[in-house]
C-alpha positions as YAML, in Angstrom:
chain: A
units: angstrom
residues:
- id: 1
  name: UNK
  ca: [26.78, 72.92, 9.56]
- id: 2
  name: UNK
  ca: [24.38, 72.53, 6.68]
- id: 3
  name: UNK
  ca: [26.96, 70.45, 5.09]
- id: 4
  name: UNK
  ca: [25.58, 68.04, 8.41]
- id: 5
  name: UNK
  ca: [22.00, 68.04, 8.07]
- id: 6
  name: UNK
  ca: [22.41, 67.77, 4.61]
- id: 7
  name: UNK
  ca: [24.64, 64.18, 5.29]
- id: 8
  name: UNK
  ca: [22.46, 63.58, 8.06]
- id: 9
  name: UNK
  ca: [19.63, 63.27, 5.73]
- id: 10
  name: UNK
  ca: [21.81, 61.46, 2.96]
- id: 11
  name: UNK
  ca: [22.36, 59.21, 5.50]
- id: 12
  name: UNK
  ca: [18.69, 58.74, 7.36]
- id: 13
  name: UNK
  ca: [17.05, 58.08, 3.25]
- id: 14
  name: UNK
  ca: [19.92, 56.11, 2.86]
- id: 15
  name: UNK
  ca: [18.48, 53.71, 5.17]
- id: 16
  name: UNK
  ca: [14.85, 54.02, 4.78]
- id: 17
  name: UNK
  ca: [15.97, 52.24, 1.15]
- id: 18
  name: UNK
  ca: [16.58, 48.78, 3.22]
- id: 19
  name: UNK
  ca: [13.34, 47.36, 2.24]
- id: 20
  name: UNK
  ca: [10.98, 46.06, 4.72]
- id: 21
  name: UNK
  ca: [12.10, 44.31, 8.02]
- id: 22
  name: UNK
  ca: [10.64, 41.22, 8.17]
- id: 23
  name: UNK
  ca: [8.67, 41.53, 12.01]
- id: 24
  name: UNK
  ca: [10.50, 38.68, 14.67]
- id: 25
  name: UNK
  ca: [8.20, 36.62, 15.38]
- id: 26
  name: UNK
  ca: [6.59, 36.50, 18.53]
- id: 27
  name: UNK
  ca: [7.42, 34.40, 21.59]
- id: 28
  name: UNK
  ca: [4.27, 33.77, 23.79]
- id: 29
  name: UNK
  ca: [4.77, 31.96, 26.82]
- id: 30
  name: UNK
  ca: [3.63, 30.46, 28.59]
- id: 31
  name: UNK
  ca: [2.77, 29.66, 32.12]
- id: 32
  name: UNK
  ca: [4.05, 27.01, 33.38]
- id: 33
  name: UNK
  ca: [2.37, 25.07, 37.18]
- id: 34
  name: UNK
  ca: [4.07, 21.83, 38.43]
- id: 35
  name: UNK
  ca: [0.36, 19.30, 39.32]
- id: 36
  name: UNK
  ca: [1.24, 17.51, 42.99]
- id: 37
  name: UNK
  ca: [-0.53, 15.60, 45.29]
- id: 38
  name: UNK
  ca: [-1.40, 17.64, 48.31]
- id: 39
  name: UNK
  ca: [-0.31, 16.39, 51.98]
- id: 40
  name: UNK
  ca: [-3.72, 17.08, 52.51]
- id: 41
  name: UNK
  ca: [-4.51, 13.40, 50.71]
- id: 42
  name: UNK
  ca: [-7.22, 15.42, 48.57]
- id: 43
  name: UNK
  ca: [-7.53, 14.02, 45.76]
- id: 44
  name: UNK
  ca: [-8.16, 16.16, 42.84]
- id: 45
  name: UNK
  ca: [-9.84, 15.78, 39.00]
- id: 46
  name: UNK
  ca: [-9.11, 17.04, 36.03]
- id: 47
  name: UNK
  ca: [-11.47, 17.43, 32.52]
- id: 48
  name: UNK
  ca: [-8.89, 16.49, 29.69]
- id: 49
  name: UNK
  ca: [-7.78, 13.12, 27.62]
- id: 50
  name: UNK
  ca: [-4.41, 12.38, 26.81]
- id: 51
  name: UNK
  ca: [-3.80, 10.41, 23.04]
- id: 52
  name: UNK
  ca: [-1.33, 8.66, 21.08]
- id: 53
  name: UNK
  ca: [1.54, 10.99, 18.28]
- id: 54
  name: UNK
  ca: [0.74, 8.09, 15.97]
- id: 55
  name: UNK
  ca: [-2.26, 5.56, 16.39]
- id: 56
  name: UNK
  ca: [-3.38, 3.02, 13.43]
- id: 57
  name: UNK
  ca: [-6.08, 0.63, 13.35]
- id: 58
  name: UNK
  ca: [-4.22, -2.69, 11.84]
- id: 59
  name: UNK
  ca: [-6.81, -4.78, 9.55]
- id: 60
  name: UNK
  ca: [-7.09, -7.70, 7.89]
- id: 61
  name: UNK
  ca: [-6.76, -7.35, 3.66]
- id: 62
  name: UNK
  ca: [-8.24, -11.13, 3.53]
- id: 63
  name: UNK
  ca: [-10.90, -13.52, 5.05]
- id: 64
  name: UNK
  ca: [-9.45, -16.00, 5.89]
- id: 65
  name: UNK
  ca: [-9.22, -18.19, 9.52]
- id: 66
  name: UNK
  ca: [-6.24, -16.17, 11.64]
- id: 67
  name: UNK
  ca: [-3.94, -18.81, 12.47]
- id: 68
  name: UNK
  ca: [-1.80, -16.98, 14.87]
- id: 69
  name: UNK
  ca: [-2.48, -13.64, 16.69]
- id: 70
  name: UNK
  ca: [1.51, -12.59, 18.52]
- id: 71
  name: UNK
  ca: [1.15, -9.75, 19.43]
- id: 72
  name: UNK
  ca: [-2.24, -8.74, 23.27]
- id: 73
  name: UNK
  ca: [-3.10, -5.74, 24.15]
- id: 74
  name: UNK
  ca: [0.18, -3.93, 25.99]
- id: 75
  name: UNK
  ca: [2.81, -5.60, 23.71]
- id: 76
  name: UNK
  ca: [5.43, -3.93, 22.52]
- id: 77
  name: UNK
  ca: [6.90, -4.30, 19.13]
- id: 78
  name: UNK
  ca: [8.99, -3.07, 16.30]
- id: 79
  name: UNK
  ca: [8.43, -1.15, 12.81]
- id: 80
  name: UNK
  ca: [8.06, -4.48, 10.67]
- id: 81
  name: UNK
  ca: [7.81, -7.04, 13.81]
- id: 82
  name: UNK
  ca: [5.01, -10.03, 12.73]
- id: 83
  name: UNK
  ca: [2.50, -9.25, 14.70]
- id: 84
  name: UNK
  ca: [-0.18, -11.71, 13.23]
- id: 85
  name: UNK
  ca: [-1.09, -14.81, 10.25]
- id: 86
  name: UNK
  ca: [-3.46, -16.23, 8.25]
- id: 87
  name: UNK
  ca: [-4.22, -19.84, 7.05]
- id: 88
  name: UNK
  ca: [-2.08, -20.11, 4.23]
- id: 89
  name: UNK
  ca: [-2.94, -23.64, 3.21]
- id: 90
  name: UNK
  ca: [-5.55, -22.65, 0.60]
- id: 91
  name: UNK
  ca: [-3.99, -19.08, -0.42]
- id: 92
  name: UNK
  ca: [-1.43, -21.25, -1.48]
- id: 93
  name: UNK
  ca: [-3.26, -23.26, -3.85]
- id: 94
  name: UNK
  ca: [-4.79, -20.51, -5.40]
- id: 95
  name: UNK
  ca: [-1.15, -19.73, -6.83]
- id: 96
  name: UNK
  ca: [-1.30, -22.41, -7.32]
- id: 97
  name: UNK
  ca: [-4.00, -22.69, -9.22]
- id: 98
  name: UNK
  ca: [-3.29, -19.77, -10.95]
- id: 99
  name: UNK
  ca: [-0.19, -20.75, -12.28]
- id: 100
  name: UNK
  ca: [-1.83, -24.67, -13.56]
- id: 101
  name: UNK
  ca: [-3.81, -21.82, -15.63]
- id: 102
  name: UNK
  ca: [-1.88, -20.24, -16.93]
- id: 103
  name: UNK
  ca: [0.82, -22.57, -18.64]
- id: 104
  name: UNK
  ca: [-2.30, -23.95, -20.07]
- id: 105
  name: UNK
  ca: [-3.00, -20.59, -21.23]
- id: 106
  name: UNK
  ca: [-0.16, -20.02, -23.24]
- id: 107
  name: UNK
  ca: [-0.03, -23.83, -24.91]
- id: 108
  name: UNK
  ca: [-3.27, -23.27, -25.83]
- id: 109
  name: UNK
  ca: [-1.85, -19.45, -27.70]
- id: 110
  name: UNK
  ca: [1.03, -21.10, -28.86]
- id: 111
  name: UNK
  ca: [-1.45, -24.37, -30.76]
- id: 112
  name: UNK
  ca: [-2.88, -21.28, -31.50]
- id: 113
  name: UNK
  ca: [-0.97, -19.02, -33.08]
- id: 114
  name: UNK
  ca: [0.80, -21.78, -34.70]
- id: 115
  name: UNK
  ca: [-2.35, -22.56, -36.44]
- id: 116
  name: UNK
  ca: [-2.90, -18.82, -36.97]
- id: 117
  name: UNK
  ca: [0.35, -19.03, -38.95]
- id: 118
  name: UNK
  ca: [-0.39, -22.51, -41.11]
- id: 119
  name: UNK
  ca: [-3.26, -20.59, -42.41]
- id: 120
  name: UNK
  ca: [-1.37, -17.83, -43.14]
- id: 121
  name: UNK
  ca: [1.47, -20.02, -45.40]
- id: 122
  name: UNK
  ca: [-0.77, -21.76, -46.91]
- id: 123
  name: UNK
  ca: [-3.08, -18.79, -48.06]
- id: 124
  name: UNK
  ca: [0.59, -16.82, -49.97]
- id: 125
  name: UNK
  ca: [1.32, -20.19, -51.19]
- id: 126
  name: UNK
  ca: [-1.31, -20.93, -53.15]
- id: 127
  name: UNK
  ca: [-3.78, -18.65, -52.93]
- id: 128
  name: UNK
  ca: [-7.34, -20.23, -53.49]
- id: 129
  name: UNK
  ca: [-6.09, -24.06, -51.25]
- id: 130
  name: UNK
  ca: [-7.59, -21.74, -47.66]
- id: 131
  name: UNK
  ca: [-10.35, -18.94, -47.63]
- id: 132
  name: UNK
  ca: [-9.93, -15.69, -46.31]
- id: 133
  name: UNK
  ca: [-13.31, -16.61, -42.91]
- id: 134
  name: UNK
  ca: [-10.63, -19.05, -41.67]
- id: 135
  name: UNK
  ca: [-7.43, -17.09, -41.71]
- id: 136
  name: UNK
  ca: [-9.35, -14.83, -40.36]
- id: 137
  name: UNK
  ca: [-10.77, -17.07, -37.37]
- id: 138
  name: UNK
  ca: [-7.71, -18.12, -36.73]
- id: 139
  name: UNK
  ca: [-6.49, -14.96, -36.12]
- id: 140
  name: UNK
  ca: [-9.73, -14.47, -33.64]
- id: 141
  name: UNK
  ca: [-8.91, -17.78, -31.51]
- id: 142
  name: UNK
  ca: [-5.43, -17.25, -32.25]
- id: 143
  name: UNK
  ca: [-5.19, -12.70, -30.85]
- id: 144
  name: UNK
  ca: [-8.52, -14.75, -28.10]
- id: 145
  name: UNK
  ca: [-5.50, -16.76, -26.30]
- id: 146
  name: UNK
  ca: [-3.64, -14.23, -26.37]
- id: 147
  name: UNK
  ca: [-5.88, -11.86, -24.10]
- id: 148
  name: UNK
  ca: [-6.30, -15.60, -22.22]
- id: 149
  name: UNK
  ca: [-2.38, -15.01, -20.91]
- id: 150
  name: UNK
  ca: [-2.92, -11.92, -19.91]
- id: 151
  name: UNK
  ca: [-6.19, -12.63, -17.57]
- id: 152
  name: UNK
  ca: [-4.13, -16.21, -16.61]
- id: 153
  name: UNK
  ca: [-0.82, -13.87, -15.92]
- id: 154
  name: UNK
  ca: [-3.35, -10.86, -13.71]
- id: 155
  name: UNK
  ca: [-4.63, -13.66, -11.18]
- id: 156
  name: UNK
  ca: [-1.13, -15.75, -10.49]
- id: 157
  name: UNK
  ca: [-0.18, -11.73, -9.14]
- id: 158
  name: UNK
  ca: [-3.77, -11.51, -7.85]
- id: 159
  name: UNK
  ca: [-3.22, -14.43, -5.67]
- id: 160
  name: UNK
  ca: [0.39, -14.23, -5.14]
- id: 161
  name: UNK
  ca: [-0.35, -10.92, -3.56]
- id: 162
  name: UNK
  ca: [-2.78, -12.92, -1.32]
- id: 163
  name: UNK
  ca: [-0.62, -15.44, -0.08]
- id: 164
  name: UNK
  ca: [1.60, -12.97, 0.72]
- id: 165
  name: UNK
  ca: [-1.24, -10.27, 2.33]
- id: 166
  name: UNK
  ca: [-1.92, -13.58, 4.93]
- id: 167
  name: UNK
  ca: [0.75, -11.95, 7.63]
- id: 168
  name: UNK
  ca: [0.50, -9.40, 8.53]
- id: 169
  name: UNK
  ca: [3.31, -6.38, 9.60]
- id: 170
  name: UNK
  ca: [3.26, -3.33, 12.73]
- id: 171
  name: UNK
  ca: [3.69, -0.29, 10.46]
- id: 172
  name: UNK
  ca: [6.68, 1.88, 13.22]
- id: 173
  name: UNK
  ca: [7.01, 1.63, 16.52]
- id: 174
  name: UNK
  ca: [4.11, 0.86, 19.16]
- id: 175
  name: UNK
  ca: [2.37, -0.60, 21.77]
- id: 176
  name: UNK
  ca: [-0.85, -2.52, 21.42]
- id: 177
  name: UNK
  ca: [-4.09, -1.01, 22.60]
- id: 178
  name: UNK
  ca: [-6.85, -3.51, 22.16]
- id: 179
  name: UNK
  ca: [-7.41, -6.92, 19.66]
- id: 180
  name: UNK
  ca: [-10.40, -7.71, 18.45]
- id: 181
  name: UNK
  ca: [-9.52, -11.07, 17.17]
- id: 182
  name: UNK
  ca: [-7.88, -13.99, 19.07]
- id: 183
  name: UNK
  ca: [-6.86, -17.38, 17.23]
- id: 184
  name: UNK
  ca: [-7.70, -19.49, 15.27]
- id: 185
  name: UNK
  ca: [-10.86, -17.38, 14.88]
- id: 186
  name: UNK
  ca: [-13.00, -17.00, 10.49]
- id: 187
  name: UNK
  ca: [-11.82, -13.05, 10.05]
- id: 188
  name: UNK
  ca: [-13.70, -10.99, 7.15]
...
């Protein structure tokens, strides 16, 4: 009998060493009810609001005339679908102007680098033939045009980005709820 008590105590102690058991999450029950029209024809109104699961206010990154608004309120669209297009002519001209400015800056940079290298070569071959001031001026001019090249590249990148943003594409599948602009309106 004593052995039986000891064996029961050992089993009880071993089962207690297992750590705390995590309580199972309680599943809450919800009472549901189907609302339907009564045969009497009585109209019932319930307060509440309906909201979309995903909603997005789409706006335009550039300010120009809207050339084409392809969707109207209530139209369905898919992700990536073209919704609106701006007049691209001025943006294309901006890209061309920026490309020309970059070409001009690169040409000036090449010219100034050549002048700087020439001044260094003259100073090394004949130390008294040119002054240190002339070398410093040539170097400063070359560095300045190098910065102009970087600036012109950035301007070209911005112009290209603005040209790409003349199209408004859908970020996800959905339905057009409301439009605030029409084709040929100036958008800011």
